[in-house]
PDB file of C-alpha atoms in Angstrom:
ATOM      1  CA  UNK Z 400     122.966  50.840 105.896  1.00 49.00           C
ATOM      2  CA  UNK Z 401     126.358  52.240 107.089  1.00 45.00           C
ATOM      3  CA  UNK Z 402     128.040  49.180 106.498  1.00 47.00           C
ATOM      4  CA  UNK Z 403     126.785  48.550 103.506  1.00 49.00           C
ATOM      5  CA  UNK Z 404     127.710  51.933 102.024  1.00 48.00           C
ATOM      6  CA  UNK Z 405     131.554  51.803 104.211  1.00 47.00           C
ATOM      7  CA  UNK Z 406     131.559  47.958 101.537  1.00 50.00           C
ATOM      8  CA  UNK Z 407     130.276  49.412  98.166  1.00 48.00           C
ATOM      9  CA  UNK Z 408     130.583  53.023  99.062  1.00 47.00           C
ATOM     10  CA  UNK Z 409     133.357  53.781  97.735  1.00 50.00           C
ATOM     11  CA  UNK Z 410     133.475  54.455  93.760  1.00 57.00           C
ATOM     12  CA  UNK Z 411     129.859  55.229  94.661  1.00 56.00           C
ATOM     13  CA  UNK Z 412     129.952  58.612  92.233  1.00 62.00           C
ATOM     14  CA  UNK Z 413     131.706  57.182  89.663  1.00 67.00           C
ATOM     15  CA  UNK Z 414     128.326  55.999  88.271  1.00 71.00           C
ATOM     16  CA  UNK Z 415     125.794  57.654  90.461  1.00 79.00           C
ATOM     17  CA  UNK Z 416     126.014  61.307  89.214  1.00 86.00           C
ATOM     18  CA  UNK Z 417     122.842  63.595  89.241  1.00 90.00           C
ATOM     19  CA  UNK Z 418     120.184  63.081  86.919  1.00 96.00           C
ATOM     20  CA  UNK Z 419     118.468  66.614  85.908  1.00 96.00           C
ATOM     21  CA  UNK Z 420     115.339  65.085  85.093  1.00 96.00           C
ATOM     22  CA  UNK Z 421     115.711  63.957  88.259  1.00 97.00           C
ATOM     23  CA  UNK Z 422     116.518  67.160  89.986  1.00 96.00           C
ATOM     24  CA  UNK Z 423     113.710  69.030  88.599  1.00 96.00           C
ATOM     25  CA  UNK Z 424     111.050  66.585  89.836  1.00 96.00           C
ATOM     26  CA  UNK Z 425     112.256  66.932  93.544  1.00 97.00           C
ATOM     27  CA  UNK Z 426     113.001  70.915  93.367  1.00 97.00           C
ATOM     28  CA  UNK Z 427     109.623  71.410  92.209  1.00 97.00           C
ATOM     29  CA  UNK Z 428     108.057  69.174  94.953  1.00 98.00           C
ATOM     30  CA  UNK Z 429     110.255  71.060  97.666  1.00 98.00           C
ATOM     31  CA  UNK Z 430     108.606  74.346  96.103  1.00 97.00           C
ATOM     32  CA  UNK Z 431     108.919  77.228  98.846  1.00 97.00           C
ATOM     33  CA  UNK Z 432     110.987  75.363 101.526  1.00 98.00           C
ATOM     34  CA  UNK Z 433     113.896  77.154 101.999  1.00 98.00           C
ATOM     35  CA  UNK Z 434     115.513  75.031 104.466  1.00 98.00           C
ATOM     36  CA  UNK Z 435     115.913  71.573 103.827  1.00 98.00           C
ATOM     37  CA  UNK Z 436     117.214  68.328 105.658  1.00 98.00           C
ATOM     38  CA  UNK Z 437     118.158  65.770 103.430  1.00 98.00           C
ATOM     39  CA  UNK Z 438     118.208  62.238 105.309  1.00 98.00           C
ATOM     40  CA  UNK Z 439     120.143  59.576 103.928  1.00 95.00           C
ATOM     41  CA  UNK Z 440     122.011  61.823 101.530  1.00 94.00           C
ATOM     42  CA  UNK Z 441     124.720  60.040 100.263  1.00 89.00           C
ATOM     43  CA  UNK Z 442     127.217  62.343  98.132  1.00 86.00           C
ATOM     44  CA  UNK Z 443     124.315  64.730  97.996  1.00 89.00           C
ATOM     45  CA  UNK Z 444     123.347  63.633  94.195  1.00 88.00           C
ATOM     46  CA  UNK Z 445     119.946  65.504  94.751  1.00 93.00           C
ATOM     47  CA  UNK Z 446     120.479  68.124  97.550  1.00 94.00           C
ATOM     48  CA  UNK Z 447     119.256  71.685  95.834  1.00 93.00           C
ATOM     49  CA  UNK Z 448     122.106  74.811  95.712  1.00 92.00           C
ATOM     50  CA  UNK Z 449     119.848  77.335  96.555  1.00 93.00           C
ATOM     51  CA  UNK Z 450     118.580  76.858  99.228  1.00 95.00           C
ATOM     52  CA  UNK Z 451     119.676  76.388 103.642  1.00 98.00           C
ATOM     53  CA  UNK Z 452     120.818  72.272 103.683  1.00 98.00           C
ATOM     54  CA  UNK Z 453     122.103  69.932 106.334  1.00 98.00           C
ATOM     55  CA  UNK Z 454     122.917  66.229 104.984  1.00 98.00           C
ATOM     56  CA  UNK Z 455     122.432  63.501 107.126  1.00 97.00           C
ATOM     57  CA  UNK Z 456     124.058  60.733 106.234  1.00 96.00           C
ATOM     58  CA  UNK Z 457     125.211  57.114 108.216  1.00 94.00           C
ATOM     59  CA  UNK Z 458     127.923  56.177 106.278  1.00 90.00           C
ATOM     60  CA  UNK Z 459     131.492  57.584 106.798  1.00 90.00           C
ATOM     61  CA  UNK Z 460     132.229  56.473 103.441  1.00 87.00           C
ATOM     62  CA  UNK Z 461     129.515  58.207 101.311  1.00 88.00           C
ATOM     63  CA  UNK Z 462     129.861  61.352 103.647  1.00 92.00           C
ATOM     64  CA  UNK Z 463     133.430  61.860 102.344  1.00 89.00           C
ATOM     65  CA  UNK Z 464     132.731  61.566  98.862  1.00 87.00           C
ATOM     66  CA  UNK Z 465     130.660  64.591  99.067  1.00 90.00           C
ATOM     67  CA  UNK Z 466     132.027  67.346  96.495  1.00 87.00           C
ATOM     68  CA  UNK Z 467     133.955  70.697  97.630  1.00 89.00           C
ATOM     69  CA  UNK Z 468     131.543  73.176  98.877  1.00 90.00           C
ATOM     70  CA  UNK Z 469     128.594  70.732  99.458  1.00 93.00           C
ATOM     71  CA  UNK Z 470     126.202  71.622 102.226  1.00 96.00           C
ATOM     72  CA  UNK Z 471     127.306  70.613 105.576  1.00 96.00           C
ATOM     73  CA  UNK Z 472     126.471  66.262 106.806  1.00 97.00           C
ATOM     74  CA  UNK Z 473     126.131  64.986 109.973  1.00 97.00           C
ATOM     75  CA  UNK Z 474     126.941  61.505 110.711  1.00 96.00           C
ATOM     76  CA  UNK Z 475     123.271  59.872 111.975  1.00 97.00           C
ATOM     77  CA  UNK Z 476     120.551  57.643 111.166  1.00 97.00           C
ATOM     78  CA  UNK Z 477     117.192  58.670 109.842  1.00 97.00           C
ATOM     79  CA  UNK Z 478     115.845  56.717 112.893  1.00 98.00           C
ATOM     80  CA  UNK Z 479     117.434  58.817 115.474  1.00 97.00           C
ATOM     81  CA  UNK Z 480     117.812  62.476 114.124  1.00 98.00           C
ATOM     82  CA  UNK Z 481     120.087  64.904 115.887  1.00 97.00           C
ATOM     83  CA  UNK Z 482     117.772  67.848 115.376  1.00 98.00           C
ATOM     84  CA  UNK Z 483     115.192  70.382 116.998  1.00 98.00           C
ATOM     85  CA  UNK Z 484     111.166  69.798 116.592  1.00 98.00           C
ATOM     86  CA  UNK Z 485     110.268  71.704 113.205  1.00 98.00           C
ATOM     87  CA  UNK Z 486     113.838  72.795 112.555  1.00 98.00           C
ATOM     88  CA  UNK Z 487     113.192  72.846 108.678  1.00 98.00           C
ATOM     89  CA  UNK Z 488     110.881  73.489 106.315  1.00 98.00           C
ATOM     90  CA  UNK Z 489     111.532  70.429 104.574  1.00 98.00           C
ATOM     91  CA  UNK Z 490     112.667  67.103 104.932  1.00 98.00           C
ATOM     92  CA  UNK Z 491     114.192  65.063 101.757  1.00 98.00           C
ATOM     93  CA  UNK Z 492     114.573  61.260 101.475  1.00 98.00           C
ATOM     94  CA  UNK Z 493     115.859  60.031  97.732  1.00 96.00           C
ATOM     95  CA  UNK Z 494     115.919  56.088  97.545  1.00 94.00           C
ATOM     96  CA  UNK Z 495     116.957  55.499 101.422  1.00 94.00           C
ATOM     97  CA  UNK Z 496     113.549  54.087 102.832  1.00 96.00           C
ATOM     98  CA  UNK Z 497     114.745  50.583 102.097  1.00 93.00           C
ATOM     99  CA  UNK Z 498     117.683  50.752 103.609  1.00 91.00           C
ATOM    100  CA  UNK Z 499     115.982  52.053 107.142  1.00 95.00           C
ATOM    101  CA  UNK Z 500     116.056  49.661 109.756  1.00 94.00           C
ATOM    102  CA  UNK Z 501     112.556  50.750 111.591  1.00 98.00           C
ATOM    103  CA  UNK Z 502     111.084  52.621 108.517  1.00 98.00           C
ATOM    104  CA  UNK Z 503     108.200  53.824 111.054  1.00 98.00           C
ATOM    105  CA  UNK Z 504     110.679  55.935 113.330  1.00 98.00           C
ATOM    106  CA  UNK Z 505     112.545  57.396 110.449  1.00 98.00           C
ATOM    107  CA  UNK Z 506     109.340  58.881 109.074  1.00 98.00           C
ATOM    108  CA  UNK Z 507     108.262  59.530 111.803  1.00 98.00           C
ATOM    109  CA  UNK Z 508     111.375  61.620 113.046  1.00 98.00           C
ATOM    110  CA  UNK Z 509     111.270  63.495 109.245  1.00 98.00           C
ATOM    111  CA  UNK Z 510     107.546  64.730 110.387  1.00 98.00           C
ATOM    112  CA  UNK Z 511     108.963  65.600 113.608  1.00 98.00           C
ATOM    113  CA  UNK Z 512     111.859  68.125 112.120  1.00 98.00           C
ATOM    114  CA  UNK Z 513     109.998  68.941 108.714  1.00 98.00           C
ATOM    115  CA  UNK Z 514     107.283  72.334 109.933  1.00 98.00           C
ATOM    116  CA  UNK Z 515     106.213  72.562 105.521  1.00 98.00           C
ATOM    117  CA  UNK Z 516     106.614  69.340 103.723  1.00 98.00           C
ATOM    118  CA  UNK Z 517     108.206  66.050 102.918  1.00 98.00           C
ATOM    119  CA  UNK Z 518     109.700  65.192  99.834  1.00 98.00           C
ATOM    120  CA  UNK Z 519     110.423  61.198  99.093  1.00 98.00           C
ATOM    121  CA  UNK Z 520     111.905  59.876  96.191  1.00 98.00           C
ATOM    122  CA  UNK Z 521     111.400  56.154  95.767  1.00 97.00           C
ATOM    123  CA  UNK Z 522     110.385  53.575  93.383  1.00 97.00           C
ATOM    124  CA  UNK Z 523     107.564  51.367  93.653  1.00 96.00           C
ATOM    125  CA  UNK Z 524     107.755  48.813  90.828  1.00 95.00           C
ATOM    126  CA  UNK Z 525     104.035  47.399  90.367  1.00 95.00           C
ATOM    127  CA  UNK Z 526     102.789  51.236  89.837  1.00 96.00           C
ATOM    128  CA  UNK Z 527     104.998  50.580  86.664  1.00 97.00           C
ATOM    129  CA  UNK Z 528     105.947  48.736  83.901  1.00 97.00           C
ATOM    130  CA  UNK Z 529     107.376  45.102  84.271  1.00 97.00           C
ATOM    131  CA  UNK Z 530     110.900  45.708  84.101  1.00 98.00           C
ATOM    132  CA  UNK Z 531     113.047  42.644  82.121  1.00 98.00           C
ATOM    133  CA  UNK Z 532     115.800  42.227  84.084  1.00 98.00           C
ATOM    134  CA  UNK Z 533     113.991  41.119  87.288  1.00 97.00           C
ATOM    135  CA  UNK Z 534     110.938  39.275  84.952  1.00 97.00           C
ATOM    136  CA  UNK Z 535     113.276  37.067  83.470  1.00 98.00           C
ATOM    137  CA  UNK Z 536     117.356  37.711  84.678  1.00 97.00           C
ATOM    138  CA  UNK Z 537     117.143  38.604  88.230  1.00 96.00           C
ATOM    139  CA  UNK Z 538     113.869  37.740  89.895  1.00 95.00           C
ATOM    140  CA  UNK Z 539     115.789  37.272  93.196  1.00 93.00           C
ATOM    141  CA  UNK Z 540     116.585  41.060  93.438  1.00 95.00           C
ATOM    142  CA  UNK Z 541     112.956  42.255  92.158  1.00 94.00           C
ATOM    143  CA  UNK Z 542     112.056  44.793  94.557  1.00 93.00           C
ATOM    144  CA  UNK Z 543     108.544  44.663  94.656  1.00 95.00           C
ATOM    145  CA  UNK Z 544     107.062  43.261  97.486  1.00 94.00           C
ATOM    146  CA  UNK Z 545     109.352  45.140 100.073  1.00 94.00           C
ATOM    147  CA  UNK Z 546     109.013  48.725  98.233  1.00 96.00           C
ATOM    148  CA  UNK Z 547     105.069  48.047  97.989  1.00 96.00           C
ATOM    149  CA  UNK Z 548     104.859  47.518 101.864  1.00 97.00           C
ATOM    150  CA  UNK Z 549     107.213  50.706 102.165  1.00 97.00           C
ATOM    151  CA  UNK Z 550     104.630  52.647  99.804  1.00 97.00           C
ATOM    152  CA  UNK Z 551     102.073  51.260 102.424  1.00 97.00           C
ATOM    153  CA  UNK Z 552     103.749  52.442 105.598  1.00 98.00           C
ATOM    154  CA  UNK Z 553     104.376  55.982 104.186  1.00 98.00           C
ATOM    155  CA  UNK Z 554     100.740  56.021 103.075  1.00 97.00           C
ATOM    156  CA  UNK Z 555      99.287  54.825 106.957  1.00 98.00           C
ATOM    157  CA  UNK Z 556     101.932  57.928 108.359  1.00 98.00           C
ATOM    158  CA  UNK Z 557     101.554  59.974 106.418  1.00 98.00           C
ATOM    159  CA  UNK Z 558      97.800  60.256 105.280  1.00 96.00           C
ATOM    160  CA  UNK Z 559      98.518  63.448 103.509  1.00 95.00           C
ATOM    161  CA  UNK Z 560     100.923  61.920 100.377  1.00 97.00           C
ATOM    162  CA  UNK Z 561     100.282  62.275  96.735  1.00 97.00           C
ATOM    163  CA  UNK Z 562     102.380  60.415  94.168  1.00 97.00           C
ATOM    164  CA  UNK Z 563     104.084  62.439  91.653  1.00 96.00           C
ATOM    165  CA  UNK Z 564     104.580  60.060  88.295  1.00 96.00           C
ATOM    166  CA  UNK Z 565     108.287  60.317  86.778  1.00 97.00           C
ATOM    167  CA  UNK Z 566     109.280  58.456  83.895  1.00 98.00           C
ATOM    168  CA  UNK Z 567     113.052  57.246  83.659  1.00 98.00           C
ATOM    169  CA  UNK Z 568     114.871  58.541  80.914  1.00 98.00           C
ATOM    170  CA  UNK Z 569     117.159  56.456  78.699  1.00 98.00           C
ATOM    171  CA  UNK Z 570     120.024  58.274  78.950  1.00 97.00           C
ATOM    172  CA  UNK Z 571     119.778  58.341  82.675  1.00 97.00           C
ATOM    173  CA  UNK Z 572     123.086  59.488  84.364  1.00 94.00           C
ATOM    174  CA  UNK Z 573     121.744  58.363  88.114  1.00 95.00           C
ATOM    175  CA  UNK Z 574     123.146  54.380  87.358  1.00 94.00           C
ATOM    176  CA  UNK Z 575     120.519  53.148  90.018  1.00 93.00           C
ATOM    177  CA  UNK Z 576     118.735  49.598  89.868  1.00 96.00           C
ATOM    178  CA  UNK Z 577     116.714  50.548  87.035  1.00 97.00           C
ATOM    179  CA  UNK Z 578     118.430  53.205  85.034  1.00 97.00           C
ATOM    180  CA  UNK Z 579     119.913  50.830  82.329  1.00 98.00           C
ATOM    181  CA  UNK Z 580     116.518  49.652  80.964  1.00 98.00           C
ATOM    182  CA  UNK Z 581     117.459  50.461  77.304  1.00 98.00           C
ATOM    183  CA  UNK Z 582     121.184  49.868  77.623  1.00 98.00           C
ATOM    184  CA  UNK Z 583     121.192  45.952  78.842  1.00 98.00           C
ATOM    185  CA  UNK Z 584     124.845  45.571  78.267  1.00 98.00           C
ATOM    186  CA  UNK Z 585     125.573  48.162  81.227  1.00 97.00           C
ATOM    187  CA  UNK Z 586     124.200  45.620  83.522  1.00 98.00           C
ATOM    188  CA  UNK Z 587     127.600  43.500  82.455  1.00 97.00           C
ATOM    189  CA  UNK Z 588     130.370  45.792  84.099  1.00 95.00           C
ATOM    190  CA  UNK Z 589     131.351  45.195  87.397  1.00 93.00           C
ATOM    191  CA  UNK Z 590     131.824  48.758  88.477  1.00 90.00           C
ATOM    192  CA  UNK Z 591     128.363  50.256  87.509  1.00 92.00           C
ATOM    193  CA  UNK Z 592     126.634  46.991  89.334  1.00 93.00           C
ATOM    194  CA  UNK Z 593     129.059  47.622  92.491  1.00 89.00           C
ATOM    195  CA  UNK Z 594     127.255  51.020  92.887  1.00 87.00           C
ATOM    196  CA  UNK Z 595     123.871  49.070  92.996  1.00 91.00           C
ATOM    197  CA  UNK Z 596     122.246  47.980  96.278  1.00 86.00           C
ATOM    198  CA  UNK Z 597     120.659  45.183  94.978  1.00 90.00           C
ATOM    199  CA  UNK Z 598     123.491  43.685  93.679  1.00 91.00           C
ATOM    200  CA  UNK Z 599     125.337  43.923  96.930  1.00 82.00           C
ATOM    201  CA  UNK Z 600     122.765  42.411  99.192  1.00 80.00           C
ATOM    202  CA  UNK Z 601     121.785  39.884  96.791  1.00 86.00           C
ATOM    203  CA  UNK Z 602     123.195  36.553  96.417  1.00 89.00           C
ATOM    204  CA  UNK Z 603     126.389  35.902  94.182  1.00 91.00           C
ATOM    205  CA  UNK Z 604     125.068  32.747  92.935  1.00 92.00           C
ATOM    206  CA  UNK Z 605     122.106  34.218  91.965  1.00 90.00           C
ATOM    207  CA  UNK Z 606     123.108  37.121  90.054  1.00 95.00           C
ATOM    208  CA  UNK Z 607     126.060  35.241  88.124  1.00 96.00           C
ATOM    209  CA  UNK Z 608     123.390  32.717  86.666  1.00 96.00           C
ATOM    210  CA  UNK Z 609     121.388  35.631  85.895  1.00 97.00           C
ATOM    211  CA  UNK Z 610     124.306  37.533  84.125  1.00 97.00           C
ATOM    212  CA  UNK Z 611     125.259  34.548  82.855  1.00 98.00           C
ATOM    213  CA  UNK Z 612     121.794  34.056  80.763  1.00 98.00           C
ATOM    214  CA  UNK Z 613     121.401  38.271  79.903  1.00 98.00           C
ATOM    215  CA  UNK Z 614     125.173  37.714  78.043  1.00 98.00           C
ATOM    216  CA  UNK Z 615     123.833  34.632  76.342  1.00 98.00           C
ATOM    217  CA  UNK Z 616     120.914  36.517  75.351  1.00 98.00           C
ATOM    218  CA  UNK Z 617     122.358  39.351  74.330  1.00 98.00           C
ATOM    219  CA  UNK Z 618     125.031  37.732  71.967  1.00 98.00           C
ATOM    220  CA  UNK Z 619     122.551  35.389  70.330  1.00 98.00           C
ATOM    221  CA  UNK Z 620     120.582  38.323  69.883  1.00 98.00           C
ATOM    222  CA  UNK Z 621     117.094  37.148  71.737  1.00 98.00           C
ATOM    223  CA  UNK Z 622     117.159  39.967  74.131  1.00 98.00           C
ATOM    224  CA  UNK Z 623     116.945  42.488  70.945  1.00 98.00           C
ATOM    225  CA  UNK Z 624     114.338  40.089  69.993  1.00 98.00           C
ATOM    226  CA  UNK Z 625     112.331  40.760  72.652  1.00 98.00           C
ATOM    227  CA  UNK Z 626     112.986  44.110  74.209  1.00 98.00           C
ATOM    228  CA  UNK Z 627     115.029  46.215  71.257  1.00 98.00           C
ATOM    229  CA  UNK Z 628     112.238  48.635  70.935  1.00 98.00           C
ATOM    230  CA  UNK Z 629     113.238  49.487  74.298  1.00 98.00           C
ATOM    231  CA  UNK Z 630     116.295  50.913  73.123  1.00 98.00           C
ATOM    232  CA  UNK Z 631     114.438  53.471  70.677  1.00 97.00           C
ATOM    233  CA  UNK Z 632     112.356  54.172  73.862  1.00 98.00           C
ATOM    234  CA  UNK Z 633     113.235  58.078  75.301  1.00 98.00           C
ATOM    235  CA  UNK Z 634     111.847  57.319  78.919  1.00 98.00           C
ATOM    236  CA  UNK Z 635     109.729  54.382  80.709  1.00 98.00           C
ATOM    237  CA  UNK Z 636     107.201  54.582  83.608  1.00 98.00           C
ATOM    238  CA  UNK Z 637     108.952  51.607  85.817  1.00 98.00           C
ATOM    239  CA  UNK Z 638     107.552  52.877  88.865  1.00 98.00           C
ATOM    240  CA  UNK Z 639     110.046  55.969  89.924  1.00 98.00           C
ATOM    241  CA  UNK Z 640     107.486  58.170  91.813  1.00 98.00           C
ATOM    242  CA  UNK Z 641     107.847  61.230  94.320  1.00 98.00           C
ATOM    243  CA  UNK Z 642     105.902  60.667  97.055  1.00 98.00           C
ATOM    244  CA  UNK Z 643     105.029  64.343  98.603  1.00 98.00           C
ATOM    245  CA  UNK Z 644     103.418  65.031 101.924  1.00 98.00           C
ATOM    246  CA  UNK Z 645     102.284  68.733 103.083  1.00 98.00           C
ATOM    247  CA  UNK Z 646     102.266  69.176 106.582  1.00 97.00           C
ATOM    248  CA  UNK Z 647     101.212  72.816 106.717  1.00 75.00           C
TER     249      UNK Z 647
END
């Protein structure tokens, strides 16, 4: 994950900016905690303001893009945190499980530090709706199958997790995988797909036949054909879900 985000880290918040809606959903499932650690933070899109917070991050690169006056980051995996048994009262994870390399030990080590609650943000695709670019662009970078055996790990750890629904708005500002759902022609420019995980571990071949066939389609008009009701659309269930664990 560190080299990934050192490659494509960069221009990271040019398109990954916090998404309220967003925001909301994961303050209200931290509720009470008034210490939180947030593992695999990023730029700290999601960490709340009011409230004790130590980042942990892997990546040099995404640790300095973190704004003036965000909480403090430490340099670590989630695998191997450098922290005390029950050190906070809550322990965040927004869409990092897939980039763990022993998904067991990280959530594992976030029950260790976490004394309340943990909070994960994730998506989980067939809890959803079929989302177009992967059913008939992309089907190389659907992440279904690995995010489902994610959702299954987190479930077998920690027995305690409810899902928490969230449908994606539009007008997301968060440009992750799915957040263009109802503005197809995003998925054209280089920069917002450069801030995209899937697109960077994907093949290039792949994705420029698929890109290739969504510019076709939009030009001749079939993808309106098809999916323009999406566009009049204010928010779509594609399988965004907090996944929240009390420990206490």
């Amino acid at each position: 994950m560190s080299a990934l985000y050192d490659r494509i880290g960069a221009g990271y918040s040019a398109t990954r900016r916090t998404e309220p809606r967003i925001e909301a959903l994961i303050r209200g499932a931290l509720g009470d905690a008034r210490s939180v650690v947030n593992v695999g933070a990023g730029a700290g899109a999601y960490e709340p303001t009011d409230r004790e917070v130590l980042a942990v991050e892997p990546s040099a690169a995404m640790i300095a893009q973190r704004p003036l006056g965000a909480a403090p980051a430490l340099q670590a995996t989630a695998e191997r945190l450098p922290l005390p048994d029950q050190s906070f009262d809550a322990a965040l994870a927004v869409n990092t499980l897939h980039h763990w390399t022993d998904l067991r030990a990280g959530l594992r080590e976030l029950r260790r530090v976490a004394r309340k609650r943990i909070v994960i943000f994730m998506r989980d695709p067939p809890s959803g709706e079929p989302f177009w670019l992967t059913e008939d662009y992309l089907p190389a970078l659907d992440p279904s199958r690995r995010n489902s055996a994610i959702v299954d790990v987190i479930r077998e750890e920690l027995p305690s997790v409810k899902s928490l629904p969230f449908q994606l708005p539009r007008d997301c500002a968060d440009g992750l995988f799915a957040a263009y759902w109802g503005r197809p022609e995003m998925y054209l420019d280089a920069e917002v797909r450069r801030n995209i995980s899937n697109f960077a571990l994907a093949e290039e071949g792949d994705v420029a036949k698929g890109l290739a066939w969504l510019r076709a389609d939009l030009a001749s008009g079939e993808w309106d054909r098809k999916y323009g009701a999406l566009r009049r659309l204010e928010s779509l269930d594609l399988g965004h879900r907090v996944l929240l664990a009390e420990l206490a």
